[in-house]
Short mmCIF file of C-alpha atoms in Angstrom, two decimals:
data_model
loop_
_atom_site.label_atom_id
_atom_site.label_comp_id
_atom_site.label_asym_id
_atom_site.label_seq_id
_atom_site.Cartn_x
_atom_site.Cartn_y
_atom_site.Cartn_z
CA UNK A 1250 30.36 2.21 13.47
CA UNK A 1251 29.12 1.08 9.69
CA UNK A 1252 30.20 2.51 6.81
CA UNK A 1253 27.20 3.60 4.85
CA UNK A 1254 25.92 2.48 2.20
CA UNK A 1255 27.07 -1.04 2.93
CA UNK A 1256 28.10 -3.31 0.55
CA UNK A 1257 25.13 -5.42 -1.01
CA UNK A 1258 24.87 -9.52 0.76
CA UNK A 1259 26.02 -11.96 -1.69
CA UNK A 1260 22.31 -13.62 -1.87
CA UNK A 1261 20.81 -10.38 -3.46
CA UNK A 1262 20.61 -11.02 -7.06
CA UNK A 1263 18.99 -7.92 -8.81
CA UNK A 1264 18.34 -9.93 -11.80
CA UNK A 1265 15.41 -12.02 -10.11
CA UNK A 1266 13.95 -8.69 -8.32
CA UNK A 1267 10.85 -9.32 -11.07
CA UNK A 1268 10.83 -13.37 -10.56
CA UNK A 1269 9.32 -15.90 -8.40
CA UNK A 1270 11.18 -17.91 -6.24
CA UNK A 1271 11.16 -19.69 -2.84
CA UNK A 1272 13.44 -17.70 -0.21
CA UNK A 1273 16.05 -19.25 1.12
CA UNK A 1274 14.67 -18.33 4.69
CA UNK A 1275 17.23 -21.13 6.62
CA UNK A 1276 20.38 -19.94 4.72
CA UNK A 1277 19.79 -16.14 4.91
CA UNK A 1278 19.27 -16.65 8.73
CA UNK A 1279 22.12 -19.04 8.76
CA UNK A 1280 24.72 -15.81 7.74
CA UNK A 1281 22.97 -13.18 8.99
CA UNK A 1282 25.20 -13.21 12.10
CA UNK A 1283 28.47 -13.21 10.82
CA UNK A 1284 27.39 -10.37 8.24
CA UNK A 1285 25.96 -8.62 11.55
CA UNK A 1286 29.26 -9.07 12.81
CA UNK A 1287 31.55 -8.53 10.09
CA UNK A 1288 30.21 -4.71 9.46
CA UNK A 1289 29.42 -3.99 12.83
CA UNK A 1290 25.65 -3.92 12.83
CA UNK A 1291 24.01 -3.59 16.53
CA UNK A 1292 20.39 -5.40 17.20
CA UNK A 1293 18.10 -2.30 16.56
CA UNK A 1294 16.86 -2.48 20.46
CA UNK A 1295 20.37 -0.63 20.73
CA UNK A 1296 19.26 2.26 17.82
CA UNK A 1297 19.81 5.98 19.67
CA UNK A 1298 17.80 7.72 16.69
CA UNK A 1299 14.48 4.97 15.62
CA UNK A 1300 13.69 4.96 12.27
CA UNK A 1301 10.79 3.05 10.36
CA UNK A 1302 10.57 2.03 7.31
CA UNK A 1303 7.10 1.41 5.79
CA UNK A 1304 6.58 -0.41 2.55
CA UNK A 1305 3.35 -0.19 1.14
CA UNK A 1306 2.33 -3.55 -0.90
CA UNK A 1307 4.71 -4.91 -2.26
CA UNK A 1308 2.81 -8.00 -3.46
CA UNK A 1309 2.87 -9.66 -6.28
CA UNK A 1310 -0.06 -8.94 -7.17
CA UNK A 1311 1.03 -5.17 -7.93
CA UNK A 1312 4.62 -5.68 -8.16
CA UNK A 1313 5.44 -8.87 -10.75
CA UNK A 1314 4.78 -8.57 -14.29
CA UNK A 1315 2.00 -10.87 -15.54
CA UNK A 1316 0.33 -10.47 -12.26
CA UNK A 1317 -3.49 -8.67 -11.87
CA UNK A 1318 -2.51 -5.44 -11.49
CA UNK A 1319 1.12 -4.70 -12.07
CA UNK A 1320 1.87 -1.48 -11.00
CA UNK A 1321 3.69 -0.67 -14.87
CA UNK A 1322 4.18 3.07 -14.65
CA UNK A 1323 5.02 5.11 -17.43
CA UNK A 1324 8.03 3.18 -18.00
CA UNK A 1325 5.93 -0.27 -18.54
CA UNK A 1326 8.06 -1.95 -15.18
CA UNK A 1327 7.89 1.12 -12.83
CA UNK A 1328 7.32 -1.50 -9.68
CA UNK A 1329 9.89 -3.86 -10.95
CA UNK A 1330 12.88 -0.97 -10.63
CA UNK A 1331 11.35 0.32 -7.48
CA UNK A 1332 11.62 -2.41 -5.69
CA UNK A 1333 15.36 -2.81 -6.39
CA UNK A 1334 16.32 0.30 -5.59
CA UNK A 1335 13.89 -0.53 -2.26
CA UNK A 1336 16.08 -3.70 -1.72
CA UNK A 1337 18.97 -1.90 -2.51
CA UNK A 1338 18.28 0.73 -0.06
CA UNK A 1339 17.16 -1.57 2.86
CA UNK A 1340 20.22 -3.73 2.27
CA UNK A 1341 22.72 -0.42 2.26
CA UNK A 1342 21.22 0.64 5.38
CA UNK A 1343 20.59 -2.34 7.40
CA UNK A 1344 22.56 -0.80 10.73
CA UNK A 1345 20.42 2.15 9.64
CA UNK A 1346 16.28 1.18 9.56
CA UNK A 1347 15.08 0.05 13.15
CA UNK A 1348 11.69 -1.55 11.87
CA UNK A 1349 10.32 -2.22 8.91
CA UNK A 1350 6.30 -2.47 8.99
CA UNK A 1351 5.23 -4.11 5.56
CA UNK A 1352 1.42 -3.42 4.37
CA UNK A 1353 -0.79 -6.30 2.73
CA UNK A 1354 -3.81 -5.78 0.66
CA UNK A 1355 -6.10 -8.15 1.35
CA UNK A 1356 -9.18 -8.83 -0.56
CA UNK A 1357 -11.79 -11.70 -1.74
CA UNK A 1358 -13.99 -12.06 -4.37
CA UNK A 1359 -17.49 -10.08 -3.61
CA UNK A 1360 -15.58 -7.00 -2.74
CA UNK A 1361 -17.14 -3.34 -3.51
CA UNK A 1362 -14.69 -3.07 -5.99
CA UNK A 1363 -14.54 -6.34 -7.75
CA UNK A 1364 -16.85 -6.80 -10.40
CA UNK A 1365 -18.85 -10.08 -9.33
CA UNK A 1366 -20.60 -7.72 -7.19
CA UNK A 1367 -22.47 -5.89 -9.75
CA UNK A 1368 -24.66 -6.56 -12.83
CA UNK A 1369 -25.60 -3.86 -15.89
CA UNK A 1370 -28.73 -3.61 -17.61
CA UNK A 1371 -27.25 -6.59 -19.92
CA UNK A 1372 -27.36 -8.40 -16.49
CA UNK A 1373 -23.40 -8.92 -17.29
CA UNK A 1374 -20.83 -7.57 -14.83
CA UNK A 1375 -18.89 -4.34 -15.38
CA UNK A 1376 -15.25 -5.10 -16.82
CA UNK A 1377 -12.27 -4.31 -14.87
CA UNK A 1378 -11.31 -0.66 -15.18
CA UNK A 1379 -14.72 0.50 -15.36
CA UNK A 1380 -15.68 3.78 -13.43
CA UNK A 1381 -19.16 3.51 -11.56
CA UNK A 1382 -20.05 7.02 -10.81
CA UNK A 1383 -22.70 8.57 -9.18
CA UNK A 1384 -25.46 9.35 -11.83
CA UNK A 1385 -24.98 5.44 -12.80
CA UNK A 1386 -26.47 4.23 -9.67
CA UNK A 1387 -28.97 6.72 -9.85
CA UNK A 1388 -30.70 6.14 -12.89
CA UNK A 1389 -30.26 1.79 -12.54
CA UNK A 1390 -27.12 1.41 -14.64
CA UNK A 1391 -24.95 -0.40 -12.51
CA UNK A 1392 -26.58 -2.09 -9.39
CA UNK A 1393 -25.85 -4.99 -6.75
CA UNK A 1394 -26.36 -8.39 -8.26
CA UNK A 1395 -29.57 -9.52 -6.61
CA UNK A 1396 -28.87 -13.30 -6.43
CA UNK A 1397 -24.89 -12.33 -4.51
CA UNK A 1398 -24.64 -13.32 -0.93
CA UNK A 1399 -21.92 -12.14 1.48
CA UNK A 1400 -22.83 -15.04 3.84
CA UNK A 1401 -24.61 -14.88 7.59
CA UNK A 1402 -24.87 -11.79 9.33
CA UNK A 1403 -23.84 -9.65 6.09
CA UNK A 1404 -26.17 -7.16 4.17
CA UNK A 1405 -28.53 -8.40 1.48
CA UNK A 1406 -28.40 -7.59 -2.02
CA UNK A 1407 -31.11 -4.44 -1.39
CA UNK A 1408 -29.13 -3.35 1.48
CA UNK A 1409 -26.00 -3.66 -0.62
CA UNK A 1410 -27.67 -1.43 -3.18
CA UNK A 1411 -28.48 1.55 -0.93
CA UNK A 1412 -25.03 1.05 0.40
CA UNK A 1413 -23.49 1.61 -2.88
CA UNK A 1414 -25.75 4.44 -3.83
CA UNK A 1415 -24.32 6.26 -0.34
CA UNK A 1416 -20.80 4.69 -1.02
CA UNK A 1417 -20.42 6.95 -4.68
CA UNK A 1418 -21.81 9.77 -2.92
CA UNK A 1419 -19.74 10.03 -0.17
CA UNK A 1420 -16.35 9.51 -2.24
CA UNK A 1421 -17.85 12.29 -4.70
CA UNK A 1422 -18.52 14.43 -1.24
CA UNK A 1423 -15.14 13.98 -0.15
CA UNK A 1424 -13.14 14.51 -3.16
CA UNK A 1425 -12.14 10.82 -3.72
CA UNK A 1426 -11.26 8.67 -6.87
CA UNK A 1427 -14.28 7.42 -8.52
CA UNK A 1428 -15.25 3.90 -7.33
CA UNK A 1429 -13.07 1.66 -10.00
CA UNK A 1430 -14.13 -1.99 -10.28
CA UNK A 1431 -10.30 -3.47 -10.54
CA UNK A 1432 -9.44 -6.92 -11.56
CA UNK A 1433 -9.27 -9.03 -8.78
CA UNK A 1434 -6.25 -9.34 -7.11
CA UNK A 1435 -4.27 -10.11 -3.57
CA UNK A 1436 -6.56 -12.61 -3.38
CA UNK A 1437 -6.45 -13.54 0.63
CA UNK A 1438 -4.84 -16.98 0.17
CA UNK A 1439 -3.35 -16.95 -3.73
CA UNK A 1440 -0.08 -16.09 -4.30
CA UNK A 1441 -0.36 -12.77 -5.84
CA UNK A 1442 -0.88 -11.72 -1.85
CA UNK A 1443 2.39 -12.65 -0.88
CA UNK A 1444 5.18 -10.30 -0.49
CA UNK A 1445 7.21 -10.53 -3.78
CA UNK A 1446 10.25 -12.84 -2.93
CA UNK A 1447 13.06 -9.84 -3.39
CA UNK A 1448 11.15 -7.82 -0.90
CA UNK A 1449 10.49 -10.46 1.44
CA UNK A 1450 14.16 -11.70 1.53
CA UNK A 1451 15.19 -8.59 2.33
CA UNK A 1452 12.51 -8.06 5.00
CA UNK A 1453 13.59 -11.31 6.49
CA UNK A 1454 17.32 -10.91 6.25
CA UNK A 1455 17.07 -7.41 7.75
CA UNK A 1456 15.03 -9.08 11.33
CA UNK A 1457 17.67 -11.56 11.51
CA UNK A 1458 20.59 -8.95 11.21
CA UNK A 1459 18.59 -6.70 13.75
CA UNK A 1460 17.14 -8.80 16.06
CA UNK A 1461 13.79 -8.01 15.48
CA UNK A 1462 10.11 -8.70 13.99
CA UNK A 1463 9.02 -7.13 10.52
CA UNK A 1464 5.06 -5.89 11.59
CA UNK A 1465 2.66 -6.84 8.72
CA UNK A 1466 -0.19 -4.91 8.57
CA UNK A 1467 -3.34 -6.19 6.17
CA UNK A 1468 -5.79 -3.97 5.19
CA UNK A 1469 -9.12 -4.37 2.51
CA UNK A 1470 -10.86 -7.16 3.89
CA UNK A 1471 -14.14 -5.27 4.56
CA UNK A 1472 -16.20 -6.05 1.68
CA UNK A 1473 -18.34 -2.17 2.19
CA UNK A 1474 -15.63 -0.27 1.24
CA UNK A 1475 -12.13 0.75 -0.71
CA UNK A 1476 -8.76 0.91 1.87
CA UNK A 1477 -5.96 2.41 -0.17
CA UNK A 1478 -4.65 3.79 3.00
CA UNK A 1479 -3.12 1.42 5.58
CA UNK A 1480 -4.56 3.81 7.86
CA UNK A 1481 -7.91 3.87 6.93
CA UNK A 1482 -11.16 3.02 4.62
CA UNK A 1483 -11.97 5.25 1.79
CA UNK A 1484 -15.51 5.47 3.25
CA UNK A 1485 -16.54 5.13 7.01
CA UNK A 1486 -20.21 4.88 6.83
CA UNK A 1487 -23.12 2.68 5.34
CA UNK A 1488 -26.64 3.52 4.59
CA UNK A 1489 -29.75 1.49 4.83
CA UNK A 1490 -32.46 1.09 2.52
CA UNK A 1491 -34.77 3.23 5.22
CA UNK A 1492 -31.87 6.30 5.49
CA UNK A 1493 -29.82 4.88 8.48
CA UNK A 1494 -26.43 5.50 8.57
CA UNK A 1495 -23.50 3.26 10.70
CA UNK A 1496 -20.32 3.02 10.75
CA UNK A 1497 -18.46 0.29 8.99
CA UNK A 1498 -14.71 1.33 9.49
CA UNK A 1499 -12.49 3.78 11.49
CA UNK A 1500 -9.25 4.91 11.27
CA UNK A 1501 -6.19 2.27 12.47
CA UNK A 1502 -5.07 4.83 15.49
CA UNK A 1503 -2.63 2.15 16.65
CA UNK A 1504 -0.74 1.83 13.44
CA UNK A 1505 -0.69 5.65 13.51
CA UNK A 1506 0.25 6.07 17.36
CA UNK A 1507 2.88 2.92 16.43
CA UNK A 1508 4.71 5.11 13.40
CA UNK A 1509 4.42 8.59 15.38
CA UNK A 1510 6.72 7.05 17.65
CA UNK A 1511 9.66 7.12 15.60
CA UNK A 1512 12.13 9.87 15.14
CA UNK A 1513 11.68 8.99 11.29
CA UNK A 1514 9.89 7.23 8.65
CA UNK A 1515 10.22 6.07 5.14
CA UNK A 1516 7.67 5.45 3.13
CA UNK A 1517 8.07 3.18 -0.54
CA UNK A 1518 5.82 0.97 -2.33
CA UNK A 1519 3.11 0.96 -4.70
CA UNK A 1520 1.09 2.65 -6.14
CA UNK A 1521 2.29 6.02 -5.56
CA UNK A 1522 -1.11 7.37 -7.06
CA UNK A 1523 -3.59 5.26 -4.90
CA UNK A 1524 -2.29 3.37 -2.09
CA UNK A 1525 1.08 4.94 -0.91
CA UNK A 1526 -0.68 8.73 -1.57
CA UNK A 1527 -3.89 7.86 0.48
CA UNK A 1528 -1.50 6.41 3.30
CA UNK A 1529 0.42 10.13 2.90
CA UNK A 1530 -3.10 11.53 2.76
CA UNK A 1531 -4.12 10.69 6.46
CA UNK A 1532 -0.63 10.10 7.94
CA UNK A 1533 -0.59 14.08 7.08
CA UNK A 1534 -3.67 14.64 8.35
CA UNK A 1535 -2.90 12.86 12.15
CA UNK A 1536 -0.07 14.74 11.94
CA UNK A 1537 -1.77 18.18 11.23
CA UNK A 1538 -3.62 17.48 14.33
CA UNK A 1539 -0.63 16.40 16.57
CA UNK A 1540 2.24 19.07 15.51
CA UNK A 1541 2.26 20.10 11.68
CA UNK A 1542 6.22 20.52 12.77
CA UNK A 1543 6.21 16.28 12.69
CA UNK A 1544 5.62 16.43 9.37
CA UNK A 1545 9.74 16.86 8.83
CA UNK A 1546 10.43 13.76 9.77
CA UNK A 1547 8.75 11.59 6.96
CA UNK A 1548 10.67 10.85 3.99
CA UNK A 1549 9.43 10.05 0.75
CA UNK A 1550 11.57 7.73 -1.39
CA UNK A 1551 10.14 8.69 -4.73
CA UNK A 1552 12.01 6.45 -6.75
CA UNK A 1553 10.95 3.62 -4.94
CA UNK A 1554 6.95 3.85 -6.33
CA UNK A 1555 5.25 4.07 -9.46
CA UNK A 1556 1.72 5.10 -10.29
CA UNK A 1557 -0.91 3.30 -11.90
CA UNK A 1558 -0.85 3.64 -15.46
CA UNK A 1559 -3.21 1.26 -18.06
CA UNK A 1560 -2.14 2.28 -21.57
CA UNK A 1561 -4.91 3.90 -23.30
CA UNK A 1562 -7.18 3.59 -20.28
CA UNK A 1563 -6.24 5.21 -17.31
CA UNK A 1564 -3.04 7.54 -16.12
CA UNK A 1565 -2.85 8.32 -12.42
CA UNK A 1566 0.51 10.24 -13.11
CA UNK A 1567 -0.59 13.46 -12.75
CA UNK A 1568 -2.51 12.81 -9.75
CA UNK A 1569 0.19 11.64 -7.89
CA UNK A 1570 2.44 14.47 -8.48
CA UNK A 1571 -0.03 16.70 -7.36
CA UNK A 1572 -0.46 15.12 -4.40
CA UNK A 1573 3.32 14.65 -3.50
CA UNK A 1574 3.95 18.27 -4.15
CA UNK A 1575 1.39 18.75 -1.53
CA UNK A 1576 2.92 16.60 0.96
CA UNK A 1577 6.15 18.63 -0.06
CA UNK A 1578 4.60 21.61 0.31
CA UNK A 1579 3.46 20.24 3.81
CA UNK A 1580 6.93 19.83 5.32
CA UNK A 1581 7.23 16.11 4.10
CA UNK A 1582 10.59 15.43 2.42
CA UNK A 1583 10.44 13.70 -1.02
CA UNK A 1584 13.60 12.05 -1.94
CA UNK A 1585 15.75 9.69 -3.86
CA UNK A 1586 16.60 6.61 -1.91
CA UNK A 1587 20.16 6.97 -2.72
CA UNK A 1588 19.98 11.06 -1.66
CA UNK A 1589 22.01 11.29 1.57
CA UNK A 1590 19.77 13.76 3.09
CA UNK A 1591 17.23 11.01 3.94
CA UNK A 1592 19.12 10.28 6.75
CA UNK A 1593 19.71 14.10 7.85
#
């Protein structure tokens, strides 16, 4: 059997955990044998207790300085530390983590949130940050660009409009954040989508050690609505300019079913305040309707996420502390990566 935590591979180099680089995909598989061998480390098909490991976007987009929306913290390089205590974890307890399921947030241009969607009564675009709340819509502040096109088969701009006049009502209803036009960012096929190169060297290093395929999950690609959660869109329904409502989302009930099926699951990655709390958020609510007892079984590394903070704009902080006492509170265990009772 392993001795845990296991040493750290020679390729690791905590320095670079907030660079860009090409992974060395042919030389990490190349040793990942012999280190496989040389601490004992079983292919996880041969795991008697399963445990997942989900990592919430780590993309460069969130996670590298200089990129759109670099998940800072308080600390001004919150998602740079997490992830190398992430690695660090992951790479101490390789014999340990069965699968790893990494989510991607996935978006393009004319996006609900992004701000070439909209135009103010300057006919300009909203700037990034901005918070378009309810009475806005109503009274004609902010409103759907009328010359933007989502291509064939996609709503027109005075469909659009009643859809975002439902869409800040129904986050308002539900007790949501307030729709947030954010920069744009994990652009589907720019580099700020990609994992960030720490993170996916580890990801890849830990399938070839285990025998086994890292699940990628994208989410955010429907241009109606927000998807914080992995396991679901902020909003489900649209409205039409005559009062009909349809549904333009559900909840990902595979993924669910898929991370239910493990005897435990870790959850890191950013940002603790929007996308990693919202993924909490329903995975607690599944579970409330399974067995609230299931609830035990998910573990929290707190120091592997950071909220979103914007000096002098916006602090999330506060919001995500309240929500992770609440997952606490719910049976949820909310730990240290290093703390050995993660793997009680």
């Amino acid at each position: 059997m392993p001795s845990y935590p296991l040493p750290l591979p020679p390729h690791f180099d905590p320095a670079r955990v907030g660079e860009l680089w090409c992974v060395p995909y042919e030389g990490l598989a190349a040793s990942a044998g012999e280190w496989a061998r040389n601490h004992g480390i079983q292919p996880s098909t041969q795991d008697g207790e399963r445990t997942c490991l989900l990592v919430v976007d780590a993309q460069n987009t969130f996670c590298l300085p200089g990129f759109e929306l670099f998940v800072g913290g308080r600390s001004g390089h919150g998602a740079v530390d997490d992830m190398e205590r992430l690695c660090r974890m992951l790479y101490g307890n390789l014999g340990r983590v069965t699968q790893v399921v990494a989510t991607l947030d996935t978006h393009q241009a004319y996006q609900v949130f992004h701000s070439a969607l909209y135009v103010g009564p300057d006919g300009r675009p909203p700037k990034p940050m901005t918070q378009i709340l309810v009475d806005d819509v109503r009274r004609g502040w902010w409103r759907v660009d009328p010359q933007v096109s989502l291509g064939p088969g996609q709503p027109s701009p005075s469909e659009l409009q009643a859809h975002l006049e439902h869409y800040v009502e129904e986050l308002a209803k539900r007790g949501r954040y307030h729709l947030t036009v954010w920069p744009y960012h994990a652009m589907l096929g720019g580099v700020g989508h990609a994992l960030i190169p720490a993170v996916e060297a580890a990801l890849f290093f830990h399938g070839q050690v285990r025998r086994c395929q890292p699940r990628l999950e994208m989410k955010g690609r429907n241009p109606l609505t927000e998807s914080y959660s992995v396991l679901g869109p902020e909003v489900l329904t649209s409205k039409s300019p005559t009062g009909e409502v349809s549904v333009i989302g559900s909840h990902n009930e595979t993924l669910i079913g898929y991370l239910l099926s493990f005897d435990r699951l870790l959850v890191a990655g950013e940002a603790a305040s929007h996308c990693v709390a919202w993924t909490l958020e329903d995975l607690l609510n599944a579970i409330q309707e399974r067995d609230a007892s299931l609830a035990s079984w998910v573990v929290v590394l707190k120091d592997c996420m950071s909220s979103v903070v914007v000096p002098g704009v916006v602090d999330y902080t506060k919001e995500a502390e309240e929500a992770f006492a609440r997952f606490s509170q719910s049976g949820m265990r909310v730990l240290d990566s290093t703390d050995p009772r993660v793997w009680e």
